[in-house]
PDB file of C-alpha atoms in Angstrom:
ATOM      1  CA  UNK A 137       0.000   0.000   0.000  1.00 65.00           C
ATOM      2  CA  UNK A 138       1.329   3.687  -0.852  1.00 82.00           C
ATOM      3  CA  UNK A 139       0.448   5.146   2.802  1.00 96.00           C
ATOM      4  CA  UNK A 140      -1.602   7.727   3.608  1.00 98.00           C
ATOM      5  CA  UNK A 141      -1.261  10.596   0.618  1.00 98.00           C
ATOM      6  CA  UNK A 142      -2.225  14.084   1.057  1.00 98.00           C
ATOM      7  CA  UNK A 143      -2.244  16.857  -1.851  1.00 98.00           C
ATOM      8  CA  UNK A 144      -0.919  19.018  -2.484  1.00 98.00           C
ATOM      9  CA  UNK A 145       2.711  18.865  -0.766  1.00 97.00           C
ATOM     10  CA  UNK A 146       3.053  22.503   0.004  1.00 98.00           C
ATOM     11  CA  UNK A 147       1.099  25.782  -0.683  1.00 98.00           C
ATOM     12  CA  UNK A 148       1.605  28.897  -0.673  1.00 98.00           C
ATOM     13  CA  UNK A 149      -1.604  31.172  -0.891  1.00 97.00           C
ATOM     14  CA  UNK A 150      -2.997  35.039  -0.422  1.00 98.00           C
ATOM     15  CA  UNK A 151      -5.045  36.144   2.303  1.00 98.00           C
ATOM     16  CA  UNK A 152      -8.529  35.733   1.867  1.00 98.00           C
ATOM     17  CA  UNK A 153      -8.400  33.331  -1.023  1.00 98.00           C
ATOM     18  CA  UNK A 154      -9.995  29.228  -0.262  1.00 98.00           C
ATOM     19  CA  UNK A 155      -7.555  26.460   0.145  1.00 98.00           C
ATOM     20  CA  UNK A 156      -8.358  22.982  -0.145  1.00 98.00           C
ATOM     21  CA  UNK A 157      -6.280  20.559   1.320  1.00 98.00           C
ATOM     22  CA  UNK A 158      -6.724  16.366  -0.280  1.00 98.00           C
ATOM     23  CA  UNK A 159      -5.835  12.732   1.108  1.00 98.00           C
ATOM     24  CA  UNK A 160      -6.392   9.622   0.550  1.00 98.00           C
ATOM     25  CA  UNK A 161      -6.265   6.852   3.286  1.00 98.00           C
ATOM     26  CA  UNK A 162      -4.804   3.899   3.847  1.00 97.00           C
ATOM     27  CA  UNK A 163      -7.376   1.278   1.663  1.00 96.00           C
ATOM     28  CA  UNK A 164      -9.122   0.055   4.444  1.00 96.00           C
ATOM     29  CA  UNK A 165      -9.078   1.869   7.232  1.00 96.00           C
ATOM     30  CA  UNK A 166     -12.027   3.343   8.152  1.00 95.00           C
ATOM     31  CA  UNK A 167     -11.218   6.483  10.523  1.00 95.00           C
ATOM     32  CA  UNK A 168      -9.605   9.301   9.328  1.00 97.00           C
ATOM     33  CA  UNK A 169      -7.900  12.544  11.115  1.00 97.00           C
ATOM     34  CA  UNK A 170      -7.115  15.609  10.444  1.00 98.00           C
ATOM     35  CA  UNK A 171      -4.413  17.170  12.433  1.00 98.00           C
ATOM     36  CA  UNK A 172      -2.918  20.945  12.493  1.00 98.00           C
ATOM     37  CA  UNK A 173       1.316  21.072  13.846  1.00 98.00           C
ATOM     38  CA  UNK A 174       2.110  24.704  14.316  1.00 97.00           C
ATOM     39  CA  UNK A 175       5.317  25.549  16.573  1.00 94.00           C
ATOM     40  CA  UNK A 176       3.124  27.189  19.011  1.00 94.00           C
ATOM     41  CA  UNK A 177       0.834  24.561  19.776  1.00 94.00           C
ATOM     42  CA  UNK A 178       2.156  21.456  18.323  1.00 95.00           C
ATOM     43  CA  UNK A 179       0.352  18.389  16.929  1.00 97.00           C
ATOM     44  CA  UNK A 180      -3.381  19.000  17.340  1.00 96.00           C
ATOM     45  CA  UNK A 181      -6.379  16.973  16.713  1.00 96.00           C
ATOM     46  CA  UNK A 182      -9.151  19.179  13.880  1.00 97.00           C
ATOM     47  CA  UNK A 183     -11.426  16.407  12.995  1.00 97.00           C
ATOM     48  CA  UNK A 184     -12.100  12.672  13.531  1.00 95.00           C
ATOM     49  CA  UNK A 185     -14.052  10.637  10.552  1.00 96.00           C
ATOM     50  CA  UNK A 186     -15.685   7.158  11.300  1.00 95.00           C
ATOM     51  CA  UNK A 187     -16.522   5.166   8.830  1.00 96.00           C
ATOM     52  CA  UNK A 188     -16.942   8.863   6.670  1.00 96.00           C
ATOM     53  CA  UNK A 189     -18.589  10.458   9.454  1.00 96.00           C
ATOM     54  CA  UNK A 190     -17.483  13.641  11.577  1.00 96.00           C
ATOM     55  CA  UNK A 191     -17.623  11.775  14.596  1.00 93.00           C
ATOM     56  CA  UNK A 192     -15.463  14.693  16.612  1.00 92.00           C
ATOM     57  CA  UNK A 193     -14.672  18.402  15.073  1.00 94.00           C
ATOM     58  CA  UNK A 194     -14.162  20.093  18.540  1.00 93.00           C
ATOM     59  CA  UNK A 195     -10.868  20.831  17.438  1.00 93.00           C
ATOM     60  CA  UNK A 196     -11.957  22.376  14.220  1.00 96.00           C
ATOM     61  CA  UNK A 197     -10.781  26.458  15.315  1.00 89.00           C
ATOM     62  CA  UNK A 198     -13.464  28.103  13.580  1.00 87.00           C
ATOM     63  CA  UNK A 199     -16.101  28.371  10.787  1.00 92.00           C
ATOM     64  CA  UNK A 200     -14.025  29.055   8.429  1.00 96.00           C
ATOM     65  CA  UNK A 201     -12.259  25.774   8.109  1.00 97.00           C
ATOM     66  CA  UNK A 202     -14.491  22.820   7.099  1.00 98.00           C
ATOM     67  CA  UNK A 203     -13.988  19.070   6.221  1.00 98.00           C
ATOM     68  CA  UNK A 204     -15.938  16.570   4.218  1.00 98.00           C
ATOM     69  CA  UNK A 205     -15.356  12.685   3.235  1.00 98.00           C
ATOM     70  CA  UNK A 206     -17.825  11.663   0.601  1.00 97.00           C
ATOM     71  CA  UNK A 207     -16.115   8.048   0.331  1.00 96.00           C
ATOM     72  CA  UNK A 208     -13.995   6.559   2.038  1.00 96.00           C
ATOM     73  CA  UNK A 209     -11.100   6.451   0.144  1.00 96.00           C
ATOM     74  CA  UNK A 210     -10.879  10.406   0.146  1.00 97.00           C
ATOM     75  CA  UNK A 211     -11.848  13.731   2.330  1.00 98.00           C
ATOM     76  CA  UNK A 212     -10.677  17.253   2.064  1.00 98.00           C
ATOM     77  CA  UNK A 213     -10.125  19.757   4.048  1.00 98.00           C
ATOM     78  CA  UNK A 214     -11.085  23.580   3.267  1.00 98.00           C
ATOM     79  CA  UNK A 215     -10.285  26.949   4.926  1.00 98.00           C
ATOM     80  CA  UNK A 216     -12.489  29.939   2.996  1.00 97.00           C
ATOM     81  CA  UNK A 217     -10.981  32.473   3.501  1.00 97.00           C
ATOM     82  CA  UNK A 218      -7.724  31.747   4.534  1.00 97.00           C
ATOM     83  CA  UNK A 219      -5.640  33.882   7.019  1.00 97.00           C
ATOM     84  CA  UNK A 220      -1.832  34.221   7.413  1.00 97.00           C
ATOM     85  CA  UNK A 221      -2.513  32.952  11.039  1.00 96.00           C
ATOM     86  CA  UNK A 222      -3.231  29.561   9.355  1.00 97.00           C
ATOM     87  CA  UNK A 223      -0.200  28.942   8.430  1.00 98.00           C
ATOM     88  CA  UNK A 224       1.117  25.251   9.363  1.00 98.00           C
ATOM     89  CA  UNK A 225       1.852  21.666   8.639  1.00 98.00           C
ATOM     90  CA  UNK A 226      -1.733  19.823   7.950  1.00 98.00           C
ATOM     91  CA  UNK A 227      -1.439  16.119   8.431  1.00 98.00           C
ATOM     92  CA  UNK A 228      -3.985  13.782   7.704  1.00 98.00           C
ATOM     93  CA  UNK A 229      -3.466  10.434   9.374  1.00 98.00           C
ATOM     94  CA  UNK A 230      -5.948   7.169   9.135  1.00 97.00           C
ATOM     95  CA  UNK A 231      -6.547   3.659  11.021  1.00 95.00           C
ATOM     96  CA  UNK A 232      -8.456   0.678  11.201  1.00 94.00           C
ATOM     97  CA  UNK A 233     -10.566   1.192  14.443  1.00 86.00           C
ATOM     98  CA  UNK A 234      -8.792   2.019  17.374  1.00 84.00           C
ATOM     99  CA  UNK A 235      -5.042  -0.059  16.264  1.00 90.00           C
ATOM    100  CA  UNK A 236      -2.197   1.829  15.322  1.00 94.00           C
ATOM    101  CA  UNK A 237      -2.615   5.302  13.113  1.00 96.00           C
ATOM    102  CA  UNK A 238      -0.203   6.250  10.269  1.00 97.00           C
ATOM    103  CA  UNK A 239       0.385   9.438   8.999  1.00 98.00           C
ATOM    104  CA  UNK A 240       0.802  11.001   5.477  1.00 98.00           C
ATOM    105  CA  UNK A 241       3.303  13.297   4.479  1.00 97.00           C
ATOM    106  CA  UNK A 242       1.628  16.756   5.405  1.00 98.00           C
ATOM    107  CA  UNK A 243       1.200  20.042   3.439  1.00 98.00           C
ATOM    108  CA  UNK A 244       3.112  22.273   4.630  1.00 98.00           C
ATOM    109  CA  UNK A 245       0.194  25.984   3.980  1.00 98.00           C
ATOM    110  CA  UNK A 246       1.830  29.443   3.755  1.00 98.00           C
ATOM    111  CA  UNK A 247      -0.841  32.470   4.135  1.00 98.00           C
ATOM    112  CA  UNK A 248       0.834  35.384   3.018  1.00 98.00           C
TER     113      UNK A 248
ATOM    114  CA  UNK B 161      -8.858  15.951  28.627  1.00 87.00           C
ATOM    115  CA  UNK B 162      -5.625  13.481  29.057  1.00 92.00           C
ATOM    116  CA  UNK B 163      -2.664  15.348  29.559  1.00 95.00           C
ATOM    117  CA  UNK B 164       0.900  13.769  28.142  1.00 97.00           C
ATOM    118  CA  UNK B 165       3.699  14.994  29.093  1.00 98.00           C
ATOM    119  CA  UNK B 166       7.249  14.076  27.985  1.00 98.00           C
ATOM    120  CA  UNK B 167      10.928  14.032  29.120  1.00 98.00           C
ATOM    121  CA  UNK B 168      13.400  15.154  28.609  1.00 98.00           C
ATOM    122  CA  UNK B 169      12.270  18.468  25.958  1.00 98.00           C
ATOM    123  CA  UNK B 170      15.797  18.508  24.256  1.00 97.00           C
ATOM    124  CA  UNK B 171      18.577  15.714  24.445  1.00 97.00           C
ATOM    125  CA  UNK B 172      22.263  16.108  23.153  1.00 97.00           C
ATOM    126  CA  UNK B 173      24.369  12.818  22.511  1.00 96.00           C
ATOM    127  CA  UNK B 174      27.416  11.806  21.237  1.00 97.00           C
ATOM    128  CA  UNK B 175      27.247   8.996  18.411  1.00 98.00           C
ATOM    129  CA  UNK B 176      27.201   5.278  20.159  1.00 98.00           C
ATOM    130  CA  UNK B 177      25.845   6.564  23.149  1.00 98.00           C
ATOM    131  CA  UNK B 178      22.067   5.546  24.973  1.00 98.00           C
ATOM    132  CA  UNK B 179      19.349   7.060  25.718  1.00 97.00           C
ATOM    133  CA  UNK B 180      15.958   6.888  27.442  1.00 98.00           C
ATOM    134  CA  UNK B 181      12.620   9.231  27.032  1.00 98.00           C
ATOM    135  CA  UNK B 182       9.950   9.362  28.667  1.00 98.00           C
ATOM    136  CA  UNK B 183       6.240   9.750  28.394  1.00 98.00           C
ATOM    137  CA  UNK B 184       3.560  10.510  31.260  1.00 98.00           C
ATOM    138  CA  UNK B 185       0.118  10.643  30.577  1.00 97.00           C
ATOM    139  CA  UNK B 186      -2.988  11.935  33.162  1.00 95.00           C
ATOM    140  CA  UNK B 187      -5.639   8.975  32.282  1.00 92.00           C
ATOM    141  CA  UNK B 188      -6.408   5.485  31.164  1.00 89.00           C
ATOM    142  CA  UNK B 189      -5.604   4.984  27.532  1.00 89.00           C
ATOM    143  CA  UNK B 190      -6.557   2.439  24.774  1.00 87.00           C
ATOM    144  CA  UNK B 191      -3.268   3.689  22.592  1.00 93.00           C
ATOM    145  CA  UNK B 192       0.120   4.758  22.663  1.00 96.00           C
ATOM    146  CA  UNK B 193       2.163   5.555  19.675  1.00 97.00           C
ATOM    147  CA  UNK B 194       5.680   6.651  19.192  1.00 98.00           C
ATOM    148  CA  UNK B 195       6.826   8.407  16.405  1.00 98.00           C
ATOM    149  CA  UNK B 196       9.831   9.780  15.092  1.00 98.00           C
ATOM    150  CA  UNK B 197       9.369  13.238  12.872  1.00 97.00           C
ATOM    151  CA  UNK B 198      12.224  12.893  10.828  1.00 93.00           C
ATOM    152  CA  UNK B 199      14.358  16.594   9.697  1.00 90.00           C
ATOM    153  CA  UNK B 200      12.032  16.933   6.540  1.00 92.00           C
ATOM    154  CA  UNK B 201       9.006  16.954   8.769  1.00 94.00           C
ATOM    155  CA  UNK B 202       7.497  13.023   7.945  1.00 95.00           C
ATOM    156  CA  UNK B 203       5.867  11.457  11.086  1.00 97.00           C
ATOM    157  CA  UNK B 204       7.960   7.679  11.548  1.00 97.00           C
ATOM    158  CA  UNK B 205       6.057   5.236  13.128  1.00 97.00           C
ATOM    159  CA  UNK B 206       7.948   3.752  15.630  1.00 98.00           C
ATOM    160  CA  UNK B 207       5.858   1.249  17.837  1.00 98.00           C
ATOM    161  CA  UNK B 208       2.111   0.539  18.875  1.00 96.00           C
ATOM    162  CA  UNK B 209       2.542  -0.220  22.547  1.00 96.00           C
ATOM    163  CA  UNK B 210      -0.791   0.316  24.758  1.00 94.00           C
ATOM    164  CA  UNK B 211       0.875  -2.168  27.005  1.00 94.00           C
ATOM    165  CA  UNK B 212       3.793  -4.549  27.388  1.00 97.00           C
ATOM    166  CA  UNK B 213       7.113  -4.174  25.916  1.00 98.00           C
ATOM    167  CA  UNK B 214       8.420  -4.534  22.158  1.00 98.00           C
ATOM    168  CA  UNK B 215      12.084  -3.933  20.501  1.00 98.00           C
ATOM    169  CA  UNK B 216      12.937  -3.050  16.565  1.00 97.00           C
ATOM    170  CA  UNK B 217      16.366  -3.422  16.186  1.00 97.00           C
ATOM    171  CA  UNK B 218      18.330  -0.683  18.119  1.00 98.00           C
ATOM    172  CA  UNK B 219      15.032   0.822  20.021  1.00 98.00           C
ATOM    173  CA  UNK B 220      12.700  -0.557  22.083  1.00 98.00           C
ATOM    174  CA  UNK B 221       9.740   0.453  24.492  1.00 98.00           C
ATOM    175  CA  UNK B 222       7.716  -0.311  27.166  1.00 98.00           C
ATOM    176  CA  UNK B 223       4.792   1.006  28.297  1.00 97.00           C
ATOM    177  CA  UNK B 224       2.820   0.160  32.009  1.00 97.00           C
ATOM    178  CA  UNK B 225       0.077   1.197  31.445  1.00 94.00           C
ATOM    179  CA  UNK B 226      -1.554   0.681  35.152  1.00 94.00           C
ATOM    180  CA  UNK B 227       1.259   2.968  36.135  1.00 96.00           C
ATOM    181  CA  UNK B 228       0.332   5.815  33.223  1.00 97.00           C
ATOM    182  CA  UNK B 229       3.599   5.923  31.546  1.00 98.00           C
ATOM    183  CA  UNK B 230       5.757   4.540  28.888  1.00 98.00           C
ATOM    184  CA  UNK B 231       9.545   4.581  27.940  1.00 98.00           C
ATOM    185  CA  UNK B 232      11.524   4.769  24.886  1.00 98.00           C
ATOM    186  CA  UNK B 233      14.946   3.239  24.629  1.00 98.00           C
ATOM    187  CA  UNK B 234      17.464   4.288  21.853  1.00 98.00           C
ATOM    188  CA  UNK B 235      20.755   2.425  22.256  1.00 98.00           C
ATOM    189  CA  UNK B 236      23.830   2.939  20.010  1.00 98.00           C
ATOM    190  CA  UNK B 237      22.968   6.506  18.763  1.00 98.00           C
ATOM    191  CA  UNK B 238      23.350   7.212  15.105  1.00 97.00           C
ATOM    192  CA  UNK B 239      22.864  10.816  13.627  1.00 96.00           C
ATOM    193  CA  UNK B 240      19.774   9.726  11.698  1.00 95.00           C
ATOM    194  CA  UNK B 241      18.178   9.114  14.811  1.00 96.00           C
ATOM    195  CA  UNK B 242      18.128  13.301  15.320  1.00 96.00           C
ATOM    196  CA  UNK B 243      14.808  14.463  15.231  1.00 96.00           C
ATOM    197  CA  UNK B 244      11.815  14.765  17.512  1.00 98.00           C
ATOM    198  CA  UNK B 245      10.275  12.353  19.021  1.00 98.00           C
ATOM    199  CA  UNK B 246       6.557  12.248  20.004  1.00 98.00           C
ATOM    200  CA  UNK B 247       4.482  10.306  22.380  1.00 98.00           C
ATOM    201  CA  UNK B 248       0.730  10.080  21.221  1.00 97.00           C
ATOM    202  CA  UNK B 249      -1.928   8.321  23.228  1.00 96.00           C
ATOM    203  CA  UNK B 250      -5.355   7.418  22.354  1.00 90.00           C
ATOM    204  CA  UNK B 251      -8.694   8.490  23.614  1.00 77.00           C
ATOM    205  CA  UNK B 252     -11.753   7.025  22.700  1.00 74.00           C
ATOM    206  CA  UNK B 253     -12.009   6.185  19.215  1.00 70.00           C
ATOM    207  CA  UNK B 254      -8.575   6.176  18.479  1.00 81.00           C
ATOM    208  CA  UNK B 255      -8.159  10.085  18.898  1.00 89.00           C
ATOM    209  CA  UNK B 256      -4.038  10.758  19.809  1.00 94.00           C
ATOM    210  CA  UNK B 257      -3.096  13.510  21.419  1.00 95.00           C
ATOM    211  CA  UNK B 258       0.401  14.190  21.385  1.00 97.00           C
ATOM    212  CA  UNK B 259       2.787  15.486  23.822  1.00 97.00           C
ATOM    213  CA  UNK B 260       5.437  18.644  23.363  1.00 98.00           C
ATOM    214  CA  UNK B 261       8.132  15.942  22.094  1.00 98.00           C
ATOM    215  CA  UNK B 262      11.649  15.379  22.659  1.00 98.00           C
ATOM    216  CA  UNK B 263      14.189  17.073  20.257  1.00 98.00           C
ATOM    217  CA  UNK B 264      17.244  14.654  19.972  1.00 97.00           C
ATOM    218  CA  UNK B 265      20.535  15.616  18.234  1.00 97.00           C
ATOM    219  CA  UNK B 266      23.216  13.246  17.944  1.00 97.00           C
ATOM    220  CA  UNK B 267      26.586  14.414  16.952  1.00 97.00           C
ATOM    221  CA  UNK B 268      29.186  12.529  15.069  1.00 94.00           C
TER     222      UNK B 268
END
């Protein structure tokens, strides 16, 4: 299996303007996380998918960012509009129940 | 919510040497991860250990889970190893939260 892959790799992006961030999970698994790293507050839980439902968004910061998995081998996340305060690494990470999580690659978001 | 908190935050070694880190966590768990985020920024997993003790080659860890915490051994230091390394452990339905990490450098 090719892991976890998330799209793109890195963007960089204007104030205001929507970004939409892509992955894929592992075939299989059946939750799926989103996950924001910033230096000031690390690795943080957004979103929580089970079996392609938003089980958990509590960590979701406000309305402007939004997720969605209409299958389950794909969900994106979307910030409209984006600010420069967004800037981070996004990982998306999936499982099989409650066993072990993997992680994909990240994209690394620039707000300028 | 569960609090995790690892030691030490930044470790210096020389190349060959050992090393242990350490994760504390605040609550029962159902999973605990640790990974290694390697210098281009790619989470490594390491080992799935809710309980019990496993080894890959030159690391290993244990976890006791009745005593809320969990170890990570490194022996033989290389300097791929540098990096951070994160505890994550698992709330219901498989949610991880992570701790602050530990920052490793080994030197050559």
């Amino acid at each position: 299996d090719a892991g976890v892959i998330q799209s793109p790799r890195h963007e960089v992006t204007e104030m205001g303007q929507e970004v939409t961030l892509r992955c894929k999970p592992i075939s299989g698994h059946n939750s799926l996380f989103w996950y924001r790293q910033t230096m000031m507050r690390g690795l943080e839980l957004l979103i929580y998918f089970n079996n392609n439902v938003p089980i958990d968004d509590s960590g979701m910061p406000e309305d402007r960012f939004s997720a969605k998995m209409p299958n389950a081998s794909f969900s994106t996340l979307k910030i409209q509009p984006s600010e420069p305060r967004d800037s981070a690494v996004y990982f998306c990470a999936s499982s099989l129940e409650d066993t072990e999580a993997f992680f994909g690659q990240g994209t690394r978001l620039t707000v300028v | 919510g569960i609090q995790v908190e690892q030691s030490p935050p930044d470790l210096i070694l020389q190349e060959g040497a050992n090393s242990t880190l350490r994760c504390n966590f605040s609550d029962s768990v159902n999973n605990l991860q640790w990974f290694h985020q390697n210098p281009w920024g790619q989470l490594i997993n390491l080992f799935y250990i809710p309980s019990g003790t496993k080894q890959n080659g030159r690391l290993s860890a244990t976890t006791v889970a009745t005593e809320r915490y969990s170890l990570l051994y490194i022996s033989s230091s290389q300097t791929t190893d540098s990096g951070v390394y994160f505890c994550a452990v698992g709330e219901y339905g498989n949610k991880l939260v992570f701790g602050a990490g530990t920052i490793l450098r080994v030197k050559s």
